[in-house]
Coordinates of C-alpha atoms and ligand atoms in Angstrom, one line a residue:
X12 CA 0.0 0.0 0.0
X13 CA 1.4 3.5 -0.9
X14 CA 2.2 5.9 1.9
X15 CA -0.6 8.3 1.0
X16 CA -3.2 5.5 1.0
X17 CA -1.8 4.1 4.3
X18 CA -2.2 7.6 5.9
X19 CA -5.8 7.9 4.6
X20 CA -6.7 4.6 6.1
X21 CA -5.1 5.5 9.3
X22 CA -7.0 8.8 9.5
X23 CA -10.3 7.0 8.9
X24 CA -9.6 4.6 11.8
X25 CA -8.3 7.3 14.2
X26 CA -10.3 10.5 14.0
X27 CA -8.6 12.0 17.1
X28 CA -5.1 11.5 15.6
X29 CA -6.4 12.7 12.2
X30 CA -7.6 16.0 13.6
X31 CA -4.4 16.7 15.6
X32 CA -2.0 15.9 12.7
X33 CA -4.0 17.7 10.1
X34 CA -4.2 20.8 12.4
X35 CA -0.4 20.8 13.0
X36 CA 0.4 20.3 9.3
X37 CA -1.7 23.3 8.5
X38 CA -0.3 25.7 11.1
X39 CA 3.3 24.5 10.3
X40 CA 2.8 25.2 6.6
X41 CA 2.3 28.9 7.5
X42 CA 4.3 29.0 10.7
X43 CA 5.5 32.6 10.1
X44 CA 1.9 33.8 9.8
X45 CA 0.8 31.7 12.7
X46 CA 3.5 33.5 14.8
X47 CA 2.4 37.0 13.8
X48 CA -1.2 36.0 14.6
X49 CA -0.1 34.5 18.0
X50 CA 1.7 37.6 18.9
X51 CA -1.3 39.8 17.9
X52 CA -3.5 37.6 20.1
X53 CA -1.2 37.8 23.1
X54 CA -0.8 41.6 22.8
X55 CA -4.5 42.3 22.3
X56 CA -5.4 40.1 25.3
X57 CA -2.9 41.7 27.6
X58 CA -2.5 45.2 26.2
X59 CA -4.1 46.8 29.2
X60 CA -1.6 45.3 31.6
X61 CA 0.8 47.4 33.6
X62 CA 3.8 45.8 32.0
X63 CA 2.9 46.1 28.4
X64 CA 1.6 49.7 28.8
X65 CA 5.0 50.7 29.9
X66 CA 6.4 49.9 26.5
X67 CA 3.4 50.1 24.1
X68 CA 1.5 53.3 24.0
X69 CA -0.3 52.9 20.7
X70 CA -3.6 50.9 20.8
X71 CA -2.8 47.6 19.1
X72 CA -6.4 47.0 18.0
X73 CA -6.2 49.4 15.1
X74 CA -2.8 48.1 13.9
X75 CA -1.9 45.7 11.2
X76 CA -0.4 42.5 12.8
X77 CA 2.9 42.7 10.8
X78 CA 3.3 46.4 11.9
X79 CA 2.5 45.3 15.4
X80 CA 5.1 42.6 15.4
X81 CA 7.8 45.1 14.2
X82 CA 6.7 47.7 16.8
X83 CA 6.6 45.1 19.6
X84 CA 10.1 43.8 18.9
X85 CA 11.5 47.3 18.6
X86 CA 10.0 48.7 21.8
X87 CA 9.7 45.9 24.3
X88 CA 13.1 45.0 25.8
X89 CA 14.6 41.5 26.0
X90 CA 14.5 40.3 29.6
X91 CA 15.8 37.6 31.9
X92 CA 14.0 36.1 34.8
X93 CA 15.5 38.6 37.3
X94 CA 13.9 41.5 35.4
X95 CA 10.4 40.1 35.7
X96 CA 10.8 38.7 39.3
X97 CA 9.6 41.9 41.0
X98 CA 6.3 41.8 39.0
X99 CA 5.8 38.1 39.8
X100 CA 6.6 38.7 43.4
X101 CA 3.8 41.3 43.6
X102 CA 1.4 38.8 42.1
X103 CA 2.6 36.2 44.7
X104 CA 2.0 38.8 47.4
X105 CA -1.6 39.2 46.3
X106 CA -1.6 42.1 43.9
X107 CA -4.7 41.4 41.8
X108 CA -4.3 44.3 39.3
X109 CA -3.5 43.4 35.7
X110 CA 0.2 43.3 36.3
X111 CA 1.3 40.9 33.6
X112 CA -1.9 39.4 32.2
X113 CA -5.5 40.5 32.0
X114 CA -6.7 37.3 33.5
X115 CA -5.9 37.0 37.2
X116 CA -3.1 34.6 37.9
X117 CA -4.0 32.2 40.7
X118 CA -1.3 29.6 40.4
X119 CA 2.5 29.8 40.1
X120 CA 4.8 27.1 38.9
X121 CA 8.3 26.4 40.2
X122 CA 10.7 25.8 37.4
X123 CA 13.4 23.3 38.4
X124 CA 16.1 26.0 38.4
X125 CA 18.6 23.3 39.3
X126 CA 21.1 24.9 36.9
X127 CA 20.7 28.3 38.6
X128 CA 20.7 26.7 42.0
X129 CA 17.3 28.1 43.1
X130 CA 13.7 27.6 41.9
X131 CA 12.0 30.3 40.0
X132 CA 8.3 31.3 40.1
X133 CA 6.6 31.3 36.7
X134 CA 2.9 32.3 36.1
X135 CA 0.6 29.3 35.4
X136 CA -2.8 29.8 33.9
X137 CA -5.5 27.7 32.3
X138 CA -3.7 28.2 29.0
X139 CA -0.6 26.4 30.5
X140 CA -2.6 23.3 31.3
X141 CA -4.5 23.3 28.0
X142 CA -1.3 23.5 26.0
X143 CA 0.2 20.6 28.0
X144 CA -2.8 18.5 27.1
X145 CA -2.6 19.8 23.5
X146 CA 1.1 18.8 23.0
X147 CA 0.5 15.4 24.7
X148 CA -2.3 14.7 22.3
X149 CA -0.3 15.9 19.3
X150 CA 2.8 13.9 20.3
X151 CA 0.6 10.9 20.9
X152 CA -1.0 11.2 17.5
X153 CA 2.5 11.0 15.8
X154 CA 3.5 8.1 18.0
X155 CA 0.3 6.2 17.3
X156 CA 1.2 6.2 13.5
X157 CA 4.2 4.1 14.4
X158 CA 3.2 2.2 17.5
X159 CA -0.3 1.0 17.9
X160 CA -1.5 0.9 21.5
X161 CA -4.5 -1.3 22.5
X162 CA -7.6 0.6 23.7
X163 CA -7.8 0.8 27.4
X164 CA -4.2 -0.2 27.9
X165 CA -2.2 0.9 30.9
X166 CA 0.7 3.4 31.1
X167 CA 3.3 2.7 33.7
X168 CA 4.1 6.3 34.5
X169 CA 6.8 7.3 37.0
X170 CA 5.4 10.7 37.8
X171 CA 5.5 12.6 41.0
X172 CA 3.5 15.6 42.3
X173 CA 5.5 17.9 44.4
X174 CA 4.3 19.6 47.6
X175 CA 2.1 22.5 46.9
X176 CA 2.0 25.6 49.1
X177 CA 0.4 29.0 49.3
X178 CA 2.1 32.3 48.9
X179 CA 1.4 35.2 51.2
X180 CA -1.2 36.4 48.7
X181 CA -2.9 33.1 48.6
X182 CA -1.6 31.7 45.3
X183 CA -0.9 28.0 45.0
X184 CA 2.7 27.2 44.1
X185 CA 4.0 23.8 42.8
X186 CA 5.8 22.5 39.8
X187 CA 4.1 22.8 36.4
X188 CA 3.8 19.0 36.2
X189 CA 2.1 18.9 39.7
X190 CA -0.5 21.4 38.5
X191 CA -1.1 19.4 35.4
X192 CA -1.4 16.0 37.3
X193 CA -4.0 17.7 39.6
X194 CA -6.0 19.1 36.7
X195 CA -9.0 17.8 34.8
X196 CA -6.8 17.9 31.6
X197 CA -4.7 15.0 33.0
X198 CA -7.8 12.9 33.3
X199 CA -8.9 14.0 29.8
X200 CA -5.5 13.0 28.4
X201 CA -5.9 9.5 29.6
X202 CA -9.3 9.3 28.0
X203 CA -8.3 10.7 24.6
X204 CA -5.1 8.8 24.3
X205 CA -7.0 5.7 25.6
X206 CA -4.1 4.9 28.0
X207 CA -4.7 4.9 31.7
X208 CA -2.0 5.4 34.3
X209 CA -1.4 2.4 36.7
X210 CA -1.3 4.5 39.9
X211 CA -4.1 6.4 41.6
X212 CA -3.8 10.1 42.4
X213 CA -3.0 9.3 46.1
X214 CA 0.2 7.6 44.9
X215 CA 1.2 10.3 42.4
X216 CA 0.7 12.9 45.1
X217 CA 2.2 10.9 48.0
X218 CA 4.5 13.4 49.6
X219 CA 7.4 11.0 49.8
X220 CA 9.0 10.1 46.4
X221 CA 10.4 6.8 47.9
X222 CA 6.9 5.5 48.8
X223 CA 5.6 6.7 45.5
X224 CA 8.3 4.9 43.5
X225 CA 7.7 1.7 45.4
X226 CA 3.9 1.9 44.7
X227 CA 4.4 2.8 41.0
X228 CA 6.5 -0.4 40.7
X229 CA 4.1 -2.6 42.7
X230 CA 1.1 -1.4 40.7
X231 CA 3.0 -1.5 37.4
X232 CA 3.8 -5.2 38.1
X233 CA 0.2 -5.8 39.2
X234 CA -0.9 -4.6 35.7
X235 CA 2.1 -6.1 34.0
X236 CA 0.3 -7.7 31.1
X237 CA -1.8 -4.6 30.4
X238 CA 1.1 -2.1 30.4
X239 CA 1.6 -0.8 26.9
X240 CA 3.8 2.1 27.6
X241 CA 6.5 2.9 30.2
X242 CA 7.1 6.6 30.7
X243 CA 8.3 9.5 32.9
X244 CA 8.8 13.2 32.4
X245 CA 12.6 13.1 32.4
X246 CA 14.6 9.9 31.8
X247 CA 16.3 10.3 35.2
X248 CA 13.1 9.1 37.0
X249 CA 13.0 5.9 34.9
X250 CA 16.6 5.0 35.6
X251 CA 16.0 5.8 39.3
X252 CA 12.9 3.7 39.5
X253 CA 14.5 0.6 37.9
X254 CA 17.6 0.9 40.2
X255 CA 15.1 0.8 43.1
X256 CA 13.4 -2.2 41.6
X257 CA 16.8 -4.1 41.5
X258 CA 16.9 -3.6 45.3
X259 CA 13.3 -4.1 46.3
X260 CA 11.9 -6.6 43.8
X261 CA 11.6 -9.5 46.4
X262 CA 9.5 -7.3 48.7
X263 CA 7.2 -6.3 45.9
X264 CA 6.8 -10.0 45.0
X265 CA 5.7 -10.7 48.6
X266 CA 3.2 -7.9 48.4
X267 CA 1.7 -9.3 45.2
X268 CA 1.7 -12.8 46.7
X269 CA -0.2 -11.7 49.8
X270 CA -2.2 -8.8 48.4
X271 CA -0.7 -6.4 50.9
X272 CA 1.6 -3.4 50.9
X273 CA 5.0 -3.6 52.7
X274 CA 4.4 -1.5 55.9
X275 CA 8.1 -0.4 56.2
X276 CA 8.3 0.8 52.6
X277 CA 4.9 2.5 52.5
X278 CA 3.8 4.1 55.7
X279 CA 1.3 6.8 54.5
X280 CA -2.3 5.5 55.4
X281 CA -3.7 7.3 52.4
X282 CA -1.4 5.7 49.9
X283 CA -1.7 2.3 51.5
X284 CA -5.5 2.4 51.2
X285 CA -5.4 3.5 47.6
X286 CA -3.0 0.8 46.6
X287 CA -4.8 -1.9 48.6
X288 CA -8.0 -0.9 46.8
X289 CA -6.3 -1.7 43.5
X290 CA -4.6 -4.9 44.6
X291 CA -7.8 -6.2 46.2
X292 CA -6.7 -9.8 46.6
X293 CA -3.5 -12.0 46.8
X294 CA -2.2 -13.2 43.5
X295 CA 0.3 -16.0 44.1
X296 CA 0.5 -17.0 40.4
X297 CA 1.5 -13.5 39.3
X298 CA 4.0 -13.4 42.2
X299 CA 5.6 -16.7 41.0
X300 CA 5.9 -15.3 37.5
X301 CA 7.5 -12.0 38.6
X302 CA 9.8 -13.8 41.0
X303 CA 11.0 -16.2 38.3
X304 CA 11.7 -13.3 35.9
X305 CA 13.5 -11.2 38.5
X306 CA 15.7 -14.0 39.6
X307 CA 16.8 -14.5 35.9
X308 CA 17.2 -10.8 35.5
X309 CA 19.4 -10.6 38.6
X310 CA 21.8 -13.0 36.9
X311 CA 22.0 -10.9 33.7
X312 CA 22.6 -7.5 35.3
X313 CA 18.9 -6.6 34.7
X314 CA 19.4 -6.4 31.0
X315 CA 16.1 -6.1 29.2
X316 CA 14.3 -5.6 32.5
X317 CA 11.5 -3.6 30.8
X318 CA 10.4 -6.1 28.1
X319 CA 10.8 -9.0 30.3
X320 CA 8.6 -7.7 33.1
X321 CA 6.2 -5.7 30.8
X322 CA 6.0 -7.9 27.8
X323 CA 3.3 -5.9 26.0
X324 CA 5.1 -2.5 26.3
X325 CA 5.4 -1.0 22.8
X326 CA 7.9 1.7 23.7
X327 CA 9.6 3.7 26.4
X328 CA 8.8 7.4 26.4
X329 CA 10.6 10.2 28.2
X330 CA 12.8 13.3 27.8
X331 CA 16.1 11.7 26.9
X332 CA 17.8 14.6 25.2
X333 CA 20.0 17.4 26.7
X334 CA 21.1 16.8 30.3
X335 CA 19.3 13.4 30.1
X336 CA 21.7 12.0 27.5
X337 CA 24.0 10.5 30.1
X338 CA 21.2 8.2 31.3
X339 CA 20.5 6.8 27.8
X340 CA 23.0 3.9 28.0
X341 CA 21.5 2.6 31.1
X342 CA 18.0 3.0 29.7
X343 CA 19.0 1.1 26.6
X344 CA 20.4 -1.6 28.9
X345 CA 17.0 -1.9 30.7
X346 CA 15.0 -1.7 27.4
X347 CA 17.1 -4.2 25.4
X348 CA 17.7 -4.0 21.7
X349 CA 14.2 -4.2 20.5
X350 CA 12.0 -2.0 22.6
X351 CA 12.2 1.5 21.1
X352 CA 13.2 4.5 23.2
X353 CA 11.1 7.5 22.1
X354 CA 12.3 11.0 23.0
X355 CA 9.5 13.1 24.5
X356 CA 8.7 16.7 23.5
X357 CA 10.6 19.9 24.2
X358 CA 9.2 22.4 26.6
X359 CA 9.7 24.3 29.8
X360 CA 7.7 25.6 32.7
X361 CA 7.5 28.9 30.8
X362 CA 6.0 27.4 27.6
X363 CA 5.8 24.3 25.5
X364 CA 8.1 24.6 22.5
X365 CA 8.3 21.7 20.1
X366 CA 6.9 18.3 19.4
X367 CA 8.7 15.1 18.3
X368 CA 7.1 14.3 14.9
X369 CA 9.5 11.5 14.2
X370 CA 9.1 9.1 17.1
X371 CA 11.3 6.4 15.6
X372 CA 14.3 8.6 15.5
X373 CA 17.0 7.7 18.0
X374 CA 17.0 10.1 20.9
X375 CA 20.6 11.3 20.1
X376 CA 19.3 12.6 16.8
X377 CA 15.8 13.8 17.6
X378 CA 14.6 17.2 16.7
X379 CA 11.4 19.1 17.8
X380 CA 9.1 20.9 15.4
X381 CA 8.1 24.2 16.9
X382 CA 4.4 24.6 17.6
X383 CA 3.9 28.2 16.4
X384 CA 0.6 28.8 18.2
X385 CA 1.9 28.1 21.8
X386 CA 4.0 31.3 22.2
X387 CA 5.7 33.9 20.1
X388 CA 9.3 32.7 19.6
X389 CA 12.4 34.7 18.8
X390 CA 15.8 33.4 18.1
X391 CA 19.1 35.1 19.2
X392 CA 21.9 33.9 16.8
X393 CA 24.8 32.7 18.9
X394 CA 28.4 32.3 17.8
X395 CA 30.9 30.6 20.0
X396 CA 34.3 32.2 20.1
X397 CA 36.0 29.5 17.9
X398 CA 33.3 29.4 15.3
X399 CA 32.7 33.1 14.9
X400 CA 34.8 33.3 11.7
X401 CA 32.9 30.5 10.1
X402 CA 29.6 32.0 11.0
X403 CA 30.7 35.3 9.4
X404 CA 31.9 33.6 6.2
X405 CA 28.6 31.7 6.0
X406 CA 26.6 34.9 6.0
X407 CA 28.9 36.7 3.6
X408 CA 28.3 33.8 1.1
X409 CA 24.7 34.6 1.3
X410 CA 25.3 38.3 0.5
X411 CA 24.2 39.2 3.9
X412 CA 27.4 40.4 5.5
X413 CA 27.1 39.8 9.1
X414 CA 30.2 41.8 10.1
X415 CA 31.5 42.3 13.6
X416 CA 29.4 45.5 13.9
X417 CA 26.2 43.6 13.8
X418 CA 27.3 41.4 16.6
X419 CA 27.1 42.7 20.2
X420 CA 30.1 42.8 22.5
X421 CA 31.1 39.3 23.7
X422 CA 28.8 38.0 26.4
X423 CA 30.6 35.7 28.7
X424 CA 30.2 32.6 26.6
X425 CA 28.9 33.5 23.1
X426 CA 28.8 36.4 20.7
X427 CA 25.3 37.2 19.8
X428 CA 23.4 39.0 17.1
X429 CA 20.0 40.7 17.2
X430 CA 17.0 38.3 17.7
X431 CA 15.2 37.3 14.6
X432 CA 11.6 35.9 14.1
X433 CA 10.9 32.2 13.5
X434 CA 10.4 32.8 9.8
X435 CA 14.1 33.9 9.4
X436 CA 16.0 31.2 11.1
X437 CA 18.7 29.3 9.2
X438 CA 19.6 25.6 9.1
X439 CA 22.8 24.9 11.0
X440 CA 22.8 28.0 13.1
X441 CA 22.5 28.0 16.9
X442 CA 20.2 30.3 18.8
X443 CA 19.1 31.2 22.2
X444 CA 15.3 31.0 22.5
X445 CA 13.2 34.0 23.5
X446 CA 9.6 33.6 24.5
X447 CA 6.5 35.8 24.6
X448 CA 3.8 33.8 26.3
X449 CA 0.1 34.0 26.9
X450 CA 1.0 33.8 30.6
X451 CA 2.6 37.2 30.9
X452 CA 6.3 36.7 29.9
X453 CA 7.4 39.2 27.3
X454 CA 10.6 38.7 25.3
X455 CA 11.9 36.4 28.0
X456 CA 15.2 34.8 27.5
X457 CA 14.8 31.1 28.2
X458 CA 18.5 30.4 28.4
X459 CA 18.4 27.3 26.2
X460 CA 20.7 26.9 23.2
X461 CA 19.1 25.1 20.2
X462 CA 20.2 24.4 16.7
X463 CA 17.9 24.6 13.6
X464 CA 18.3 21.1 12.1
X465 CA 15.7 21.6 9.3
X466 CA 12.0 22.3 8.8
X467 CA 8.8 20.4 9.2
X468 CA 6.6 22.0 6.5
X469 CA 7.3 25.7 7.4
X470 CA 8.2 25.4 11.0
X471 CA 11.8 24.9 12.3
X472 CA 12.9 21.6 13.7
X473 CA 15.1 22.3 16.7
X474 CA 17.9 20.2 18.1
X475 CA 18.3 20.9 21.8
X476 CA 22.0 21.7 22.5
X477 CA 22.3 22.8 26.1
X478 CA 21.6 25.4 28.7
X479 CA 23.3 28.5 27.7
X480 CA 24.8 29.3 31.1
X481 CA 28.5 28.6 31.3
X482 CA 29.1 26.0 33.9
X483 CA 32.9 25.6 34.1
X484 CA 35.1 28.7 34.1
X485 CA 38.2 29.6 36.1
X486 CA 39.6 32.4 34.1
X487 CA 39.6 32.7 30.3
X488 CA 38.3 29.1 29.8
X489 CA 34.6 28.7 28.9
X490 CA 32.8 25.3 29.0
X491 CA 29.1 24.6 28.8
X492 CA 27.1 21.7 30.1
X493 CA 27.4 20.1 26.7
X494 CA 31.2 20.3 26.7
X495 CA 31.3 18.6 30.1
X496 CA 28.9 15.9 29.0
X497 CA 31.0 15.1 26.0
X498 CA 34.2 15.0 28.0
X499 CA 32.7 12.6 30.6
X500 CA 31.2 10.5 27.8
X501 CA 34.7 10.0 26.3
X502 CA 36.2 9.0 29.7
X503 CA 33.2 6.7 30.3
X504 CA 34.0 4.8 27.1
X505 CA 37.5 4.3 28.3
X506 CA 36.2 3.1 31.7
X507 CA 33.9 0.5 30.1
X508 CA 36.5 -0.7 27.6
X509 CA 39.2 -1.2 30.1
X510 CA 37.4 -2.5 33.1
X511 CA 38.2 -6.1 34.1
X512 CA 36.2 -8.5 32.1
X513 CA 34.8 -10.1 35.3
X514 CA 33.5 -6.8 36.7
X515 CA 31.0 -4.5 35.2
X516 CA 31.6 -0.8 35.8
X517 CA 29.2 2.0 35.1
X518 CA 29.0 5.7 35.9
X519 CA 25.9 6.3 38.0
X520 CA 26.0 10.1 37.9
X521 CA 28.4 13.0 37.8
X522 CA 28.7 16.7 38.6
X523 CA 31.5 19.2 38.7
X524 CA 32.9 22.4 40.3
X525 CA 35.4 25.0 39.2
X526 CA 37.7 26.0 42.0
X527 CA 38.9 29.5 41.6
X528 CA 42.3 30.8 42.4
X529 CA 43.7 30.6 46.0
X530 CA 47.2 31.4 47.2
X531 CA 48.2 27.8 46.7
X532 CA 46.3 26.9 43.5
X533 CA 45.7 28.9 40.4
X534 CA 42.3 27.2 40.2
X535 CA 41.2 23.9 38.6
X536 CA 38.2 21.8 37.6
X537 CA 36.9 19.0 39.9
X538 CA 34.7 16.3 38.4
X539 CA 32.8 14.1 40.9
X540 CA 31.9 10.6 39.8
X541 CA 29.8 7.9 41.4
X542 CA 30.7 4.6 39.9
X543 CA 28.9 1.3 40.3
X544 CA 31.2 -1.8 40.2
X545 CA 34.9 -2.0 40.7
X546 CA 37.3 0.4 38.9
X547 CA 41.0 0.2 39.9
X548 CA 43.1 3.3 40.5
X549 CA 45.1 3.0 37.3
X550 CA 42.0 3.1 35.2
X551 CA 40.5 6.0 37.1
X552 CA 43.7 7.9 36.7
X553 CA 43.6 7.3 33.0
X554 CA 40.0 8.5 32.9
X555 CA 41.0 11.7 34.8
X556 CA 43.8 12.4 32.3
X557 CA 41.4 11.7 29.4
X558 CA 38.9 14.3 30.7
X559 CA 41.6 16.9 31.2
X560 CA 42.8 16.5 27.6
X561 CA 39.3 16.2 26.2
X562 CA 38.2 19.8 27.0
X563 CA 38.8 21.4 23.7
X564 CA 38.0 25.0 24.6
X565 CA 41.0 27.1 23.5
X566 CA 41.0 29.1 26.8
X567 CA 41.2 25.9 28.8
X568 CA 44.0 24.4 26.7
X569 CA 46.1 27.5 26.8
X570 CA 45.6 27.9 30.5
X571 CA 46.4 24.3 31.2
X572 CA 49.6 24.6 29.1
X573 CA 50.7 27.8 30.8
X574 CA 49.8 26.5 34.3
X575 CA 47.2 29.2 35.0
X576 CA 44.7 26.4 35.5
X577 CA 46.1 23.4 37.4
X578 CA 45.5 19.7 36.9
X579 CA 41.9 18.5 36.6
X580 CA 40.9 16.5 39.6
X581 CA 38.6 13.4 39.6
X582 CA 36.9 12.7 42.9
X583 CA 35.3 9.3 43.3
X584 CA 32.3 9.5 45.7
X585 CA 30.8 6.6 47.6
X586 CA 27.7 4.7 46.6
X587 CA 24.5 6.7 47.3
X588 CA 26.0 10.1 47.2
X589 CA 23.8 11.2 44.3
X590 CA 20.8 10.0 46.1
X591 CA 21.8 12.4 48.9
X592 CA 21.9 15.2 46.4
X593 CA 18.4 14.2 45.1
X594 CA 17.2 14.2 48.7
X595 CA 18.7 17.6 49.3
X596 CA 16.8 19.0 46.3
X597 CA 13.5 17.3 47.2
X598 CA 13.8 18.6 50.8
X599 CA 14.1 22.1 49.2
X600 CA 10.9 21.9 47.2
X601 CA 12.0 20.1 44.0
X602 CA 9.9 17.3 42.5
X603 CA 11.4 14.1 41.2
X604 CA 9.4 14.5 38.0
X605 CA 11.4 17.5 37.0
X606 CA 14.7 16.7 38.6
X607 CA 17.9 17.2 36.7
X608 CA 21.2 16.5 38.4
X609 CA 23.1 19.8 38.4
X610 CA 26.1 19.2 36.2
X611 CA 28.1 21.9 38.0
X612 CA 27.6 23.3 41.4
X613 CA 28.8 26.2 43.6
X614 CA 26.2 25.3 46.3
X615 CA 28.0 25.0 49.6
X616 CA 25.7 22.3 51.0
X617 CA 26.1 20.2 47.9
X618 CA 29.9 20.6 47.9
X619 CA 29.9 19.6 51.5
X620 CA 28.0 16.4 50.7
X621 CA 30.2 15.7 47.8
X622 CA 33.5 16.2 49.7
X623 CA 32.3 14.3 52.7
X624 CA 31.5 11.4 50.5
X625 CA 34.7 11.4 48.4
X626 CA 36.6 8.2 48.8
X627 CA 39.4 8.6 46.3
X628 CA 40.9 11.5 44.4
X629 CA 43.1 11.6 41.3
X630 CA 44.9 14.5 39.6
X631 CA 45.5 14.5 35.9
X632 CA 49.0 14.1 34.6
X633 CA 48.3 15.7 31.3
X634 CA 50.1 18.9 30.3
X635 CA 53.1 18.3 32.5
Ligands
AMP16 P1 11.7 22.9 33.9 O1 11.0 24.2 33.5 O2 12.3 23.0 35.2 O3 10.9 21.8 33.7 O4 12.9 22.8 32.9 C1 12.8 23.1 31.6 C2 14.1 22.9 30.9 O5 14.4 21.5 30.7 C3 14.2 23.5 29.5 O6 14.4 24.8 29.5 C4 15.3 22.6 28.9 O7 16.6 23.2 29.3 C5 15.1 21.3 29.6 N1 14.3 20.5 28.7 C6 13.0 20.4 28.6 N2 12.6 19.6 27.6 C7 13.7 19.1 27.0 C8 14.0 18.2 26.0 N3 13.0 17.5 25.3 N4 15.2 17.9 25.7 C9 16.2 18.5 26.4 N5 16.0 19.4 27.4 C10 14.8 19.7 27.7

């Protein structure tokens, strides 16, 4: 059957998917126009607000949308979160005037902020929850073209609501995912995607992530033959959950056998009752089956854990890109060769951005097609110091001389040019994203670096590169999260290749810190590793040297050669250290669903944990 015919047949069988895909194809075709219209709509809705009135004095209603777009981008300044914080704080304190939006804001979200070290408040409105539902339906429509899920199947979702609290002004605060799981839209999503989560709300909202994880696993195994999909927001939570399963599987088996819930693992009466209602009776046959499989898995390092325990799962779905890439190896190990890993969509607490329209693409290569109706997107062209020349030549070739004068003075990490609209982005160029949202953020720098990899119809397909913020810098050296990830990846390959054949070694997690100059040391990088399995000192020493040599940033290489940065240090931390870091964040209001291990930290409490848990330390012998 030809492709066109296949699609026609598919659309007839699946009207929901048909509607979503046709809608997206249409708006993508005219993405530039959709953006102009989205901006007009945002401005007209919020023109009367205190913030916009400061910059826009002309009544937008009488203006042509294209003229309005030009006026808006020339008059309203680019801002970062700190610039808008005082306005958000007033809303949090109970100011009900139209400060940022015309509709009152009753809920605030906490963005993870783990890269900044502190959570940020972001306005959350009905629109935020609707777009979440919208992108989930859209993404599900594309996935269902490739993977057919049975009606009324189950989704094993490792999701976690965070604690919600009230601000002084009575607004509810929690993570964006928490607001979404608590909303009617979450129930609706299960209905329209015909896939129901295994755990009841009491489990998702259990205040303790350890109890929640245990129950997700127990209920997931209870429904093991019905589970069609294994998922979490970020891949970290999946790897975390399966590591827990390796440790507690025998207790779960006993619970299934006796129809009870382990009273040491799960103490909350609310959660216990909700889980017992689902389990309802002992199931010794299922317990025997799970036990047999787990015993076999234990002998094979838990390889293919997912398909062996959830044989009807069609794919694993989660954010696997960006700072989640380091967990991909482990996830592949759990999924085995044949169960596809599907990278979830791209978004932030501030706004959803792009959808994965090619779900069979390997996560390392995946791109996200921008949804041009969610927000108004601008793109700040970025040039790293060492590719500035290439970037200039590229533009000269196109008769669009982008000479030094068009590029602003160097920011700490990148040179940047003026922001451009979505309709003018170029393939191969990297940009920082700027958002204007329906929730009251105007020309807000998101801090993410993306690269335009191509187009879907007329909308750009973005590859997520990294957070823009520099993470490692002692003096003239400049390294991003991505640079660090690549360096660690190289050393990891060495670690795996050279480990004794009788011992499996794997990197559990990592972070770093740049020590600045003291009277004894010119400053140096420290990389903290938690390793599972046995790695001898010689091998770790080699890994340390490899990482030192693998930082390609010119500033770093020059500084290392001249001794103005001293030898890179690899600190090996004891088992469980990164769990302590997770616990530290959770205790400070983070939710496991949105947790990302900070790849670099200056936080004194974290450094104290890391240093207290260091068991061995190595200094690189490179550059001597
Ligand atoms: P938060 O608002 O705390 O949930 O974090 C949002 C941030 O997570 C984004 O700004 C990105 O840096 C990162 N992020 C979200 N989705 C993806 C994705 N699909 N791939 C890579 N990074 C992502």
